Amino acid sequence: MLQPTLNPDNNQLNRDLVLLNRLAALRHQYQRGDVVTLWSPTDPTRTIIKRIVAVEGDYVYPLKPHPKEIVRIPKGHCWIEGDENFHSKDSNIYGPVPLGLITAKVTHIVWPLSRLGRVPHRGRPERVKYGAGPSDEDEDDSYKPNFA
Amino acid sequence: MNFQRLARFTTNIIKGAACIHLFKEHVCTVTMCMGPSMLPTFNIINDIVAYERISPRLMNLDTGDVVVCISPRNPRRAVMKRIIGMPGDIICTDPTAIERTYITVPRGHVWLQGDNISNSTDSREYGPVPYALIRGKVFARLWPGATWIRNGRVPIEEHSR
């Protein structure tokens, strides 16, 4: 659910077509704000599309379902969120996700033609504090997902 | 005439390479593994194993299977571990700890552990691993000593006898 950036109509009649960059996923170098497709951590048969909000070493103040006050993104992980986080199943529910789940980077919207072009950019949410990158302390910060 | 033969030759090579790539990506691959984490089953270095990509896709995995999985810590590295818990299983996070804690493996995740419990970086450190990170199920060791790798699970009744 990346509304309203993709599929702005709430009825699922007109779906957007997007262009994926799979070579970017081979190098595993992502920037904050990139829109990516990834295997869902909760259901391996489904692909989801989310925006990377924070990369390894950053700090995030998560939203409600998440139990922690502040989360440091561990090594090899990222924090993904939908653009409307009040109805999006994202890292606020299952925590940071491993980069290995990401399959492609979404670069352009192809259809409908009225919105042809690059995927719109979004600024940094105020809940994210950029860190100094990964450090050795990350080894202790383990991946512990939280499920209701 | 000569040019035609050359063109046919190159297209055949490209087709062959594409077939090999498809086979490797979707059916079966051979890889070399190293590291002490699977010690009784596999050597530290220079073991060549074969793994197939079909079982994970068909959700055909079970506890006791040896799998190749992308490391959650580093997306460029693959690790080989044994599945200890499937989604919904209640498992002990660390049997060597003084105070044991038990968790339920969450939906869409598996609990992976190496056979060499004393020297293995696995789910005990980084928690349950998303199922989608699993690349394939190891079914044979090719060298040294070619053998099939079967599911290593032993039922409790047999074990205590």
mmCIF file of C-alpha atoms in Angstrom:
data_model
loop_
_atom_site.group_PDB
_atom_site.id
_atom_site.type_symbol
_atom_site.label_atom_id
_atom_site.label_comp_id
_atom_site.label_asym_id
_atom_site.label_seq_id
_atom_site.Cartn_x
_atom_site.Cartn_y
_atom_site.Cartn_z
ATOM 1 C CA MET A 1 0.000 0.000 0.000
ATOM 2 C CA LEU A 2 1.845 3.006 -1.223
ATOM 3 C CA GLN A 3 -1.207 5.219 -1.572
ATOM 4 C CA PRO A 4 -1.473 8.015 -2.486
ATOM 5 C CA THR A 5 1.760 7.797 -4.469
ATOM 6 C CA LEU A 6 0.614 4.709 -6.369
ATOM 7 C CA ASN A 7 -2.988 3.615 -7.060
ATOM 8 C CA PRO A 8 -4.527 6.874 -5.814
ATOM 9 C CA ASP A 9 -8.023 5.580 -6.618
ATOM 10 C CA ASN A 10 -9.265 3.636 -3.673
ATOM 11 C CA ASN A 11 -11.265 1.289 -5.881
ATOM 12 C CA GLN A 12 -8.930 -1.296 -7.304
ATOM 13 C CA LEU A 13 -10.220 -0.848 -10.871
ATOM 14 C CA ASN A 14 -7.376 1.202 -12.307
ATOM 15 C CA ARG A 15 -4.075 -0.105 -11.143
ATOM 16 C CA ASP A 16 -0.784 1.595 -11.804
ATOM 17 C CA LEU A 17 1.949 0.028 -13.887
ATOM 18 C CA VAL A 18 5.462 0.767 -12.711
ATOM 19 C CA LEU A 19 8.938 0.232 -14.064
ATOM 20 C CA LEU A 20 11.280 -1.841 -11.891
ATOM 21 C CA ASN A 21 15.054 -1.647 -11.775
ATOM 22 C CA ARG A 22 16.341 -5.098 -10.866
ATOM 23 C CA LEU A 23 20.007 -4.265 -11.330
ATOM 24 C CA ALA A 24 19.800 -1.877 -8.364
ATOM 25 C CA ALA A 25 18.694 -4.777 -6.195
ATOM 26 C CA LEU A 26 21.738 -6.827 -7.194
ATOM 27 C CA ARG A 27 24.058 -4.223 -5.728
ATOM 28 C CA HIS A 28 21.990 -3.831 -2.549
ATOM 29 C CA GLN A 29 22.682 -0.139 -2.247
ATOM 30 C CA TYR A 30 19.570 1.803 -1.399
ATOM 31 C CA GLN A 31 18.962 5.353 -0.364
ATOM 32 C CA ARG A 32 16.397 6.722 2.014
ATOM 33 C CA GLY A 33 13.276 7.545 0.052
ATOM 34 C CA ASP A 34 13.665 4.783 -2.551
ATOM 35 C CA VAL A 35 10.491 2.882 -3.386
ATOM 36 C CA VAL A 36 11.184 -0.862 -3.549
ATOM 37 C CA THR A 37 9.392 -4.157 -4.064
ATOM 38 C CA LEU A 38 10.173 -6.897 -1.576
ATOM 39 C CA TRP A 39 8.955 -10.281 -0.427
ATOM 40 C CA SER A 40 6.601 -9.848 2.478
ATOM 41 C CA PRO A 41 8.301 -10.919 5.724
ATOM 42 C CA THR A 42 5.019 -12.314 7.002
ATOM 43 C CA ASP A 43 3.835 -14.111 3.851
ATOM 44 C CA PRO A 44 6.561 -15.478 1.536
ATOM 45 C CA THR A 45 4.165 -15.858 -1.390
ATOM 46 C CA ARG A 46 3.392 -12.138 -1.621
ATOM 47 C CA THR A 47 5.351 -9.190 -2.924
ATOM 48 C CA ILE A 48 4.788 -5.823 -1.291
ATOM 49 C CA ILE A 49 5.798 -2.339 -2.358
ATOM 50 C CA LYS A 50 7.062 0.144 0.224
ATOM 51 C CA ARG A 51 9.306 3.134 0.705
ATOM 52 C CA ILE A 52 12.643 2.824 2.485
ATOM 53 C CA VAL A 53 12.492 5.331 5.324
ATOM 54 C CA ALA A 54 15.712 4.522 7.131
ATOM 55 C CA VAL A 55 18.813 2.466 6.352
ATOM 56 C CA GLU A 56 21.295 0.711 8.629
ATOM 57 C CA GLY A 57 22.621 2.844 11.455
ATOM 58 C CA ASP A 58 19.668 5.247 11.510
ATOM 59 C CA TYR A 59 17.276 5.773 14.418
ATOM 60 C CA VAL A 60 13.506 5.627 14.060
ATOM 61 C CA TYR A 61 10.753 6.544 16.481
ATOM 62 C CA PRO A 62 8.217 3.892 15.469
ATOM 63 C CA LEU A 63 4.466 4.344 15.344
ATOM 64 C CA LYS A 64 1.867 2.721 17.545
ATOM 65 C CA PRO A 65 1.809 -1.075 17.078
ATOM 66 C CA HIS A 66 5.566 -1.231 17.632
ATOM 67 C CA PRO A 67 6.436 -1.720 21.316
ATOM 68 C CA LYS A 68 9.754 0.147 21.394
ATOM 69 C CA GLU A 69 10.311 3.836 21.960
ATOM 70 C CA ILE A 70 13.240 4.140 19.549
ATOM 71 C CA VAL A 71 14.747 1.612 17.155
ATOM 72 C CA ARG A 72 18.269 1.496 15.795
ATOM 73 C CA ILE A 73 18.305 -0.138 12.375
ATOM 74 C CA PRO A 74 20.751 -3.075 12.575
ATOM 75 C CA LYS A 75 23.338 -4.013 9.982
ATOM 76 C CA GLY A 76 21.958 -5.290 6.679
ATOM 77 C CA HIS A 77 18.425 -4.110 7.463
ATOM 78 C CA CYS A 78 16.201 -1.180 6.553
ATOM 79 C CA TRP A 79 12.995 0.393 7.822
ATOM 80 C CA ILE A 80 10.152 0.352 5.287
ATOM 81 C CA GLU A 81 6.854 2.211 5.446
ATOM 82 C CA GLY A 82 3.878 2.898 3.251
ATOM 83 C CA ASP A 83 3.144 6.490 2.354
ATOM 84 C CA GLU A 84 -0.015 6.526 4.447
ATOM 85 C CA ASN A 85 1.203 4.828 7.550
ATOM 86 C CA PHE A 86 -2.137 4.810 9.333
ATOM 87 C CA HIS A 87 -3.289 1.976 7.098
ATOM 88 C CA SER A 88 -0.136 0.241 6.019
ATOM 89 C CA LYS A 89 1.348 -3.002 7.229
ATOM 90 C CA ASP A 90 4.986 -2.050 7.408
ATOM 91 C CA SER A 91 7.996 -1.968 9.701
ATOM 92 C CA ASN A 92 5.845 -0.404 12.409
ATOM 93 C CA ILE A 93 4.319 -3.869 12.732
ATOM 94 C CA TYR A 94 7.159 -6.267 11.968
ATOM 95 C CA GLY A 95 10.266 -4.194 12.657
ATOM 96 C CA PRO A 96 13.327 -3.711 10.436
ATOM 97 C CA VAL A 97 13.505 -6.057 7.430
ATOM 98 C CA PRO A 98 16.643 -7.667 5.909
ATOM 99 C CA LEU A 99 17.875 -6.133 2.664
ATOM 100 C CA GLY A 100 17.955 -9.612 1.122
ATOM 101 C CA LEU A 101 14.159 -9.548 0.812
ATOM 102 C CA ILE A 102 14.226 -6.625 -1.624
ATOM 103 C CA THR A 103 13.766 -7.723 -5.242
ATOM 104 C CA ALA A 104 13.716 -4.471 -7.225
ATOM 105 C CA LYS A 105 13.669 -0.696 -7.067
ATOM 106 C CA VAL A 106 10.630 1.117 -8.468
ATOM 107 C CA THR A 107 11.848 3.938 -10.696
ATOM 108 C CA HIS A 108 9.010 5.182 -12.933
ATOM 109 C CA ILE A 109 5.240 5.151 -13.185
ATOM 110 C CA VAL A 110 4.294 3.931 -16.674
ATOM 111 C CA TRP A 111 0.498 3.820 -16.544
ATOM 112 C CA PRO A 112 -1.776 5.832 -16.367
ATOM 113 C CA LEU A 113 -0.157 8.226 -18.817
ATOM 114 C CA SER A 114 -1.369 11.269 -16.892
ATOM 115 C CA ARG A 115 1.079 10.440 -14.115
ATOM 116 C CA LEU A 116 3.876 9.163 -16.362
ATOM 117 C CA GLY A 117 7.279 9.889 -14.887
ATOM 118 C CA ARG A 118 9.505 9.253 -11.947
ATOM 119 C CA VAL A 119 8.078 8.022 -8.669
ATOM 120 C CA PRO A 120 7.418 11.129 -6.551
ATOM 121 C CA HIS A 121 9.930 11.834 -3.853
ATOM 122 C CA ARG A 122 9.029 12.306 -0.214
ATOM 123 C CA GLY A 123 10.936 14.198 2.411
ATOM 124 C CA ARG A 124 12.308 12.764 5.604
ATOM 125 C CA PRO A 125 9.690 12.011 8.240
ATOM 126 C CA GLU A 126 10.418 13.782 11.504
ATOM 127 C CA ARG A 127 10.489 10.452 13.286
ATOM 128 C CA VAL A 128 13.750 9.455 11.595
ATOM 129 C CA LYS A 129 17.191 10.472 12.795
ATOM 130 C CA TYR A 130 20.023 9.818 10.363
ATOM 131 C CA GLY A 131 22.880 7.891 11.937
ATOM 132 C CA ALA A 132 26.541 7.727 11.071
ATOM 133 C CA GLY A 133 26.175 4.459 9.192
ATOM 134 C CA PRO A 134 26.724 0.921 10.440
ATOM 135 C CA SER A 135 29.058 0.182 13.318
ATOM 136 C CA ASP A 136 30.233 -2.876 15.204
ATOM 137 C CA GLU A 137 27.631 -2.324 17.903
ATOM 138 C CA ASP A 138 25.025 -3.469 15.397
ATOM 139 C CA GLU A 139 26.067 -7.049 16.005
ATOM 140 C CA ASP A 140 24.232 -7.000 19.345
ATOM 141 C CA ASP A 141 21.139 -5.358 17.924
ATOM 142 C CA SER A 142 19.353 -8.448 16.738
ATOM 143 C CA TYR A 143 16.404 -8.818 14.432
ATOM 144 C CA LYS A 144 13.471 -9.453 16.714
ATOM 145 C CA PRO A 145 10.176 -9.003 14.924
ATOM 146 C CA ASN A 146 7.090 -8.245 16.910
ATOM 147 C CA PHE A 147 3.758 -9.783 16.020
ATOM 148 C CA ALA A 148 0.472 -9.146 17.685
ATOM 149 C CA MET B 1 28.500 -18.264 -45.796
ATOM 150 C CA ASN B 2 31.193 -18.164 -43.197
ATOM 151 C CA PHE B 3 29.469 -15.255 -41.467
ATOM 152 C CA GLN B 4 26.226 -17.233 -41.270
ATOM 153 C CA ARG B 5 27.956 -20.106 -39.521
ATOM 154 C CA LEU B 6 29.566 -17.730 -37.053
ATOM 155 C CA ALA B 7 26.215 -16.083 -36.305
ATOM 156 C CA ARG B 8 24.574 -19.474 -35.732
ATOM 157 C CA PHE B 9 27.441 -20.506 -33.470
ATOM 158 C CA THR B 10 27.145 -17.381 -31.277
ATOM 159 C CA THR B 11 23.359 -17.632 -30.956
ATOM 160 C CA ASN B 12 23.715 -21.259 -29.884
ATOM 161 C CA ILE B 13 26.221 -20.272 -27.211
ATOM 162 C CA ILE B 14 23.916 -17.527 -25.919
ATOM 163 C CA LYS B 15 20.981 -19.947 -25.848
ATOM 164 C CA GLY B 16 23.049 -22.483 -23.942
ATOM 165 C CA ALA B 17 24.152 -19.894 -21.405
ATOM 166 C CA ALA B 18 20.547 -18.767 -20.921
ATOM 167 C CA CYS B 19 19.444 -22.373 -20.370
ATOM 168 C CA ILE B 20 22.178 -22.932 -17.794
ATOM 169 C CA HIS B 21 21.227 -19.709 -16.024
ATOM 170 C CA LEU B 22 17.534 -20.657 -15.915
ATOM 171 C CA PHE B 23 18.388 -24.124 -14.617
ATOM 172 C CA LYS B 24 20.656 -22.699 -11.929
ATOM 173 C CA GLU B 25 18.138 -20.061 -10.917
ATOM 174 C CA HIS B 26 15.040 -22.242 -10.749
ATOM 175 C CA VAL B 27 15.930 -25.928 -10.523
ATOM 176 C CA CYS B 28 19.246 -26.870 -8.993
ATOM 177 C CA THR B 29 22.638 -25.335 -8.219
ATOM 178 C CA VAL B 30 26.041 -26.521 -7.054
ATOM 179 C CA THR B 31 27.928 -24.381 -4.573
ATOM 180 C CA MET B 32 30.985 -24.471 -2.368
ATOM 181 C CA CYS B 33 30.445 -23.846 1.320
ATOM 182 C CA MET B 34 32.779 -22.926 4.110
ATOM 183 C CA GLY B 35 32.564 -22.071 7.779
ATOM 184 C CA PRO B 36 32.436 -24.090 10.992
ATOM 185 C CA SER B 37 28.732 -23.746 11.708
ATOM 186 C CA MET B 38 27.616 -27.091 10.187
ATOM 187 C CA LEU B 39 30.602 -29.064 11.446
ATOM 188 C CA PRO B 40 29.518 -32.659 11.988
ATOM 189 C CA THR B 41 27.594 -32.675 8.727
ATOM 190 C CA PHE B 42 29.862 -30.546 6.538
ATOM 191 C CA ASN B 43 33.559 -29.742 6.766
ATOM 192 C CA ILE B 44 34.899 -26.289 7.540
ATOM 193 C CA ILE B 45 36.229 -25.726 4.049
ATOM 194 C CA ASN B 46 36.040 -27.073 0.501
ATOM 195 C CA ASP B 47 32.735 -28.907 0.623
ATOM 196 C CA ILE B 48 30.760 -28.892 -2.607
ATOM 197 C CA VAL B 49 27.020 -29.265 -2.094
ATOM 198 C CA ALA B 50 24.047 -29.340 -4.422
ATOM 199 C CA TYR B 51 20.784 -27.615 -3.536
ATOM 200 C CA GLU B 52 17.490 -27.443 -5.339
ATOM 201 C CA ARG B 53 15.265 -24.390 -5.678
ATOM 202 C CA ILE B 54 11.903 -26.115 -6.069
ATOM 203 C CA SER B 55 11.006 -27.195 -2.503
ATOM 204 C CA PRO B 56 11.086 -23.690 -0.978
ATOM 205 C CA ARG B 57 8.856 -22.424 -3.762
ATOM 206 C CA LEU B 58 6.330 -25.206 -3.212
ATOM 207 C CA MET B 59 6.490 -24.599 0.575
ATOM 208 C CA ASN B 60 7.770 -28.136 0.892
ATOM 209 C CA LEU B 61 10.237 -27.516 3.706
ATOM 210 C CA ASP B 62 10.059 -29.047 7.159
ATOM 211 C CA THR B 63 12.071 -29.057 10.364
ATOM 212 C CA GLY B 64 15.351 -30.909 9.950
ATOM 213 C CA ASP B 65 15.992 -29.827 6.365
ATOM 214 C CA VAL B 66 19.327 -28.197 5.559
ATOM 215 C CA VAL B 67 18.740 -24.984 3.630
ATOM 216 C CA VAL B 68 20.800 -22.306 1.925
ATOM 217 C CA CYS B 69 19.577 -18.873 2.928
ATOM 218 C CA ILE B 70 20.620 -15.269 2.388
ATOM 219 C CA SER B 71 22.157 -13.918 5.568
ATOM 220 C CA PRO B 72 19.846 -11.389 7.265
ATOM 221 C CA ARG B 73 22.935 -9.432 8.317
ATOM 222 C CA ASN B 74 24.523 -9.189 4.882
ATOM 223 C CA PRO B 75 22.468 -9.542 1.682
ATOM 224 C CA ARG B 76 25.561 -10.483 -0.329
ATOM 225 C CA ARG B 77 26.296 -13.604 1.711
ATOM 226 C CA ALA B 78 24.512 -16.928 1.801
ATOM 227 C CA VAL B 79 24.563 -19.192 4.835
ATOM 228 C CA MET B 80 23.760 -22.873 5.214
ATOM 229 C CA LYS B 81 21.757 -23.898 8.282
ATOM 230 C CA ARG B 82 19.239 -26.450 9.466
ATOM 231 C CA ILE B 83 15.586 -25.550 10.012
ATOM 232 C CA ILE B 84 14.745 -26.020 13.686
ATOM 233 C CA GLY B 85 11.310 -24.427 13.808
ATOM 234 C CA MET B 86 8.561 -23.720 11.285
ATOM 235 C CA PRO B 87 5.927 -20.955 11.741
ATOM 236 C CA GLY B 88 3.866 -21.604 14.852
ATOM 237 C CA ASP B 89 6.375 -23.914 16.536
ATOM 238 C CA ILE B 90 7.401 -23.104 20.108
ATOM 239 C CA ILE B 91 11.152 -23.379 20.420
ATOM 240 C CA CYS B 92 13.809 -22.746 23.015
ATOM 241 C CA THR B 93 15.894 -19.784 21.897
ATOM 242 C CA ASP B 94 19.116 -20.976 23.510
ATOM 243 C CA PRO B 95 19.375 -24.409 25.171
ATOM 244 C CA THR B 96 22.807 -23.543 26.593
ATOM 245 C CA ALA B 97 21.591 -20.504 28.518
ATOM 246 C CA ILE B 98 20.962 -20.720 32.245
ATOM 247 C CA GLU B 99 17.504 -19.186 32.012
ATOM 248 C CA ARG B 100 15.774 -20.647 29.014
ATOM 249 C CA THR B 101 13.363 -18.545 27.046
ATOM 250 C CA TYR B 102 10.801 -19.947 24.659
ATOM 251 C CA ILE B 103 9.292 -18.114 21.721
ATOM 252 C CA THR B 104 6.767 -18.939 19.028
ATOM 253 C CA VAL B 105 8.183 -18.718 15.511
ATOM 254 C CA PRO B 106 6.166 -15.927 13.842
ATOM 255 C CA ARG B 107 4.156 -16.272 10.667
ATOM 256 C CA GLY B 108 6.253 -16.410 7.502
ATOM 257 C CA HIS B 109 9.494 -17.038 9.398
ATOM 258 C CA VAL B 110 11.669 -20.035 10.212
ATOM 259 C CA TRP B 111 14.139 -20.696 13.017
ATOM 260 C CA LEU B 112 17.558 -21.676 11.654
ATOM 261 C CA GLN B 113 20.478 -23.157 13.580
ATOM 262 C CA GLY B 114 23.819 -24.623 12.623
ATOM 263 C CA ASP B 115 24.678 -28.175 13.638
ATOM 264 C CA ASN B 116 27.741 -26.939 15.504
ATOM 265 C CA ILE B 117 25.872 -25.177 18.287
ATOM 266 C CA SER B 118 28.998 -23.888 20.020
ATOM 267 C CA ASN B 119 30.289 -22.037 16.955
ATOM 268 C CA SER B 120 27.471 -20.846 14.758
ATOM 269 C CA THR B 121 25.940 -17.461 14.044
ATOM 270 C CA ASP B 122 22.287 -18.255 13.535
ATOM 271 C CA SER B 123 18.758 -17.492 14.730
ATOM 272 C CA ARG B 124 19.955 -17.511 18.319
ATOM 273 C CA GLU B 125 21.707 -14.266 17.462
ATOM 274 C CA TYR B 126 19.538 -12.651 14.834
ATOM 275 C CA GLY B 127 16.137 -14.118 15.623
ATOM 276 C CA PRO B 128 13.700 -15.839 13.253
ATOM 277 C CA VAL B 129 14.531 -15.490 9.551
ATOM 278 C CA PRO B 130 11.915 -14.585 6.902
ATOM 279 C CA TYR B 131 11.019 -17.595 4.776
ATOM 280 C CA ALA B 132 11.537 -15.608 1.572
ATOM 281 C CA LEU B 133 15.270 -15.435 2.272
ATOM 282 C CA ILE B 134 15.623 -19.202 1.795
ATOM 283 C CA ARG B 135 17.257 -19.945 -1.562
ATOM 284 C CA GLY B 136 17.123 -23.718 -1.649
ATOM 285 C CA LYS B 137 17.198 -27.060 0.105
ATOM 286 C CA VAL B 138 20.486 -28.938 0.246
ATOM 287 C CA PHE B 139 19.979 -32.498 -0.994
ATOM 288 C CA ALA B 140 23.462 -33.859 -1.687
ATOM 289 C CA ARG B 141 27.101 -33.425 -0.918
ATOM 290 C CA LEU B 142 29.176 -33.976 -4.054
ATOM 291 C CA TRP B 143 32.691 -33.747 -2.698
ATOM 292 C CA PRO B 144 34.364 -35.090 -0.586
ATOM 293 C CA GLY B 145 32.462 -38.371 -0.449
ATOM 294 C CA ALA B 146 29.261 -38.023 -2.442
ATOM 295 C CA THR B 147 26.207 -38.661 -0.254
ATOM 296 C CA TRP B 148 22.568 -37.694 -0.142
ATOM 297 C CA ILE B 149 21.701 -35.208 2.609
ATOM 298 C CA ARG B 150 18.414 -36.305 4.125
ATOM 299 C CA ASN B 151 16.149 -34.695 6.661
ATOM 300 C CA GLY B 152 17.983 -35.114 9.971
ATOM 301 C CA ARG B 153 14.988 -35.081 12.276
ATOM 302 C CA VAL B 154 14.787 -37.840 14.901
ATOM 303 C CA PRO B 155 11.446 -38.390 16.695
ATOM 304 C CA ILE B 156 11.659 -38.098 20.466
ATOM 305 C CA GLU B 157 10.532 -41.727 21.110
ATOM 306 C CA GLU B 158 13.321 -43.120 18.949
ATOM 307 C CA HIS B 159 15.857 -40.764 20.413
ATOM 308 C CA SER B 160 15.253 -41.773 24.035
ATOM 309 C CA ARG B 161 15.438 -45.491 23.317
#
